[in-house]
Tab-separated table of C-alpha atoms in Angstrom:
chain	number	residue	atom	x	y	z
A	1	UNK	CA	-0.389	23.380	16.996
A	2	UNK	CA	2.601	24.802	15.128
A	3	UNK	CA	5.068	26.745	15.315
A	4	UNK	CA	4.816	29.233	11.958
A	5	UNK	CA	6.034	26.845	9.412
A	6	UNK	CA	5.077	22.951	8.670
A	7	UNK	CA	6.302	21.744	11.808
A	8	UNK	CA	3.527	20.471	14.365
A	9	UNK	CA	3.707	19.233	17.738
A	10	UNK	CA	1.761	16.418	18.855
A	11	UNK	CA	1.601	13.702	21.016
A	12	UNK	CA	-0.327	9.860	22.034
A	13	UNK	CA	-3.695	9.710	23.909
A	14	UNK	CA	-1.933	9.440	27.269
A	15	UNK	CA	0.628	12.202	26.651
A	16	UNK	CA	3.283	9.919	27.741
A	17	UNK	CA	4.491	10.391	23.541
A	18	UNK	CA	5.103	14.091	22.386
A	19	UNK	CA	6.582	14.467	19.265
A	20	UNK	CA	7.881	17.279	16.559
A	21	UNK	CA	6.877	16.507	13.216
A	22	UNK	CA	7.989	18.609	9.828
A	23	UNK	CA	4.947	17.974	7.184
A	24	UNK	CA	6.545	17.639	3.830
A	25	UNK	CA	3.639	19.619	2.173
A	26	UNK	CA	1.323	20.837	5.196
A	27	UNK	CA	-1.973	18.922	4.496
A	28	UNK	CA	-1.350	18.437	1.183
A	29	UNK	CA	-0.213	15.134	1.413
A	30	UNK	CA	-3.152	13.607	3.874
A	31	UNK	CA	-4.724	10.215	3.051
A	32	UNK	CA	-6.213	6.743	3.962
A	33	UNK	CA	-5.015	3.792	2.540
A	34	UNK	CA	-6.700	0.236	2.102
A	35	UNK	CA	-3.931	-2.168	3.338
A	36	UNK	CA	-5.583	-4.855	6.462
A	37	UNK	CA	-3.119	-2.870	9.014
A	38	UNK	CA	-4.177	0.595	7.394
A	39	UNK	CA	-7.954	-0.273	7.268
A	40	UNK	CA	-7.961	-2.036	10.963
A	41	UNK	CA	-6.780	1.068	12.835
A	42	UNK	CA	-8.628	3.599	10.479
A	43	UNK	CA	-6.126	6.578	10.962
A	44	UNK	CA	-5.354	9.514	8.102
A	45	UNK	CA	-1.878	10.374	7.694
A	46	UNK	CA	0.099	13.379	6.422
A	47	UNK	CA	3.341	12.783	5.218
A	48	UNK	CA	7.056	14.412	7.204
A	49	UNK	CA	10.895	13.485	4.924
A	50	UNK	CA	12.919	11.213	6.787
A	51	UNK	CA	14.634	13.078	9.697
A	52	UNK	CA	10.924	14.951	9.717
A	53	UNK	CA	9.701	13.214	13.301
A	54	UNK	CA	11.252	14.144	16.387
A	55	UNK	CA	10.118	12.208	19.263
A	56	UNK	CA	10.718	14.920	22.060
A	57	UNK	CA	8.968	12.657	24.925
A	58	UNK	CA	8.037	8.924	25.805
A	59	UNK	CA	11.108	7.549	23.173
A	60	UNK	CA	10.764	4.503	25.593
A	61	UNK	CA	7.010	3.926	25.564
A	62	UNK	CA	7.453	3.736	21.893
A	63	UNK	CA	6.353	0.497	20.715
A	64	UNK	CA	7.276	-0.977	16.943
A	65	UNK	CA	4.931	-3.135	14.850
A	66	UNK	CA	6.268	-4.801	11.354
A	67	UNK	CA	4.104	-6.928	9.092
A	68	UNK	CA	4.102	-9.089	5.979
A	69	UNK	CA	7.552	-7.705	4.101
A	70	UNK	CA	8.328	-6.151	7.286
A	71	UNK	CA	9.754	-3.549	5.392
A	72	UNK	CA	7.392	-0.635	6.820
A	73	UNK	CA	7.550	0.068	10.858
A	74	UNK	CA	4.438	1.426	12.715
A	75	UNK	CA	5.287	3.266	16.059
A	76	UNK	CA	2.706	3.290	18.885
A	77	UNK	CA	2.330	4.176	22.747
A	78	UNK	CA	2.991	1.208	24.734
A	79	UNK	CA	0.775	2.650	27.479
A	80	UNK	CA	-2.560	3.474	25.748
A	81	UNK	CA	-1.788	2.202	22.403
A	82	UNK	CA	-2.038	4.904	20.075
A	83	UNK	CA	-0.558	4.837	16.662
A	84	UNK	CA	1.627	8.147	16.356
A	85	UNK	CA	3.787	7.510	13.247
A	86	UNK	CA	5.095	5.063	11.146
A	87	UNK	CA	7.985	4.640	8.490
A	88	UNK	CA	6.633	4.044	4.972
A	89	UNK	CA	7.376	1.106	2.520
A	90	UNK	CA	6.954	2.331	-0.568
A	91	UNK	CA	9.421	5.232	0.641
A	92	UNK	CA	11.457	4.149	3.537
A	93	UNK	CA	13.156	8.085	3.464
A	94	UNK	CA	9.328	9.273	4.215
A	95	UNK	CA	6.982	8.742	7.106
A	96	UNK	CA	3.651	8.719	7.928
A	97	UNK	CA	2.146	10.795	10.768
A	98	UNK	CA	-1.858	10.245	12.654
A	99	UNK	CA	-3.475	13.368	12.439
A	100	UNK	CA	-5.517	12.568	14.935
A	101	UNK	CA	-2.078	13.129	16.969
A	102	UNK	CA	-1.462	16.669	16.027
A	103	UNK	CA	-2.385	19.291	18.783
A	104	UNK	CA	-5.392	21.169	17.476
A	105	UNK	CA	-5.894	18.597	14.327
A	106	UNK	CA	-9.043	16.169	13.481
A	107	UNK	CA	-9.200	14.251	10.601
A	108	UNK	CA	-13.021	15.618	10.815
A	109	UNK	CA	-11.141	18.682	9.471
A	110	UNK	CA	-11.204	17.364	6.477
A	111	UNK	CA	-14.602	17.502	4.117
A	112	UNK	CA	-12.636	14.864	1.795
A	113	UNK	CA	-9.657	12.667	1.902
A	114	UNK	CA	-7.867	10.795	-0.932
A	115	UNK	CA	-7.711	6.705	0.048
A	116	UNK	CA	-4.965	4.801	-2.304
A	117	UNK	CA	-4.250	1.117	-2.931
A	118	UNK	CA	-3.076	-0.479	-0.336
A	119	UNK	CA	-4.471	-3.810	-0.962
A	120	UNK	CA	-2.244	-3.652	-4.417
A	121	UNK	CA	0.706	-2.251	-2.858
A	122	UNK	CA	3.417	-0.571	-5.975
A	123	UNK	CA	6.354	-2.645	-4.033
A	124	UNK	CA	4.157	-5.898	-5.052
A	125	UNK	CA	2.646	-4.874	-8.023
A	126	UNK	CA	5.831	-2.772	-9.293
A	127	UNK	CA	3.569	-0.681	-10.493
A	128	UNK	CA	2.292	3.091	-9.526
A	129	UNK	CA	0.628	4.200	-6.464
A	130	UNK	CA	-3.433	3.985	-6.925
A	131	UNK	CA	-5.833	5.904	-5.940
A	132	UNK	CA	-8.712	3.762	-4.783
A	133	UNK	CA	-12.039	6.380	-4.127
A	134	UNK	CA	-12.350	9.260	-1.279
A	135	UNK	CA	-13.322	9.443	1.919
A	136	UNK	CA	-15.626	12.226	2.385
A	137	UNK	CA	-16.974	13.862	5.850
A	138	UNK	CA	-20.043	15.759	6.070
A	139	UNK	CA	-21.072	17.443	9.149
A	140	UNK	CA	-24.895	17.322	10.016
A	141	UNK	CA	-26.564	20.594	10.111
């Protein structure tokens, strides 16, 4: 749910997490990505500006995870292990939030969903981000 603007409330599986989070462009920004940590836990993210998740509940259940570079942190519920947020690598200023955490949001709200490059990340390759197919949905009659 929100509140009027780009700023949704949300919150783990257990509720023990509730968070505030300030999308940067709404949905505009949603997507998949193809990195092993990224493809393992299967979530779609939107993206909030650093400062843009307030964790309003549960601060203390709130679990870090860092891998490879280490560079990017992954936030999840101790208690039922949900992944809620995480800070990006290719923009540590930016985070990522799970849709699937957002009161009143599925990602089976959206019919298609942009999946990029993780595999051949721009902070290895020093290239640009790439977009690497979609991810579509489509409801059975």
């Amino acid at each position: 749910m929100t509140d009027g603007s780009d700023r949704f409330f949300g919150q783990c599986h257990c509720g023990g997490v509730r968070f505030a989070a300030t999308l940067s462009d709404g949905f505009g920004t949603i997507r998949r990505c193809t990195c092993s940590y990224c493809r393992m836990r299967g979530a779609a993210v939107v993206s909030a500006e650093g400062g843009g998740v307030e964790i309003l509940q549960g601060a203390d259940l709130l679990t870090r995870y860092r891998f490879n570079t280490g560079a990017a942190q992954h936030f999840f519920c101790s208690r039922c292990g949900i992944y809620t947020h995480h800070q990006r690598r290719s923009n540590p200023h930016q985070y990522g939030v799970n849709v699937a955490c957002l009161d009143g949001v599925s990602p089976f709200d959206f019919p298609e969903m942009p999946v990029f490059d993780g595999v051949n990340h721009p902070s290895d390759t020093g290239g640009t981000t790439r977009r690497a197919g979609t991810l579509r949905f489509v409801p059975e009659a």
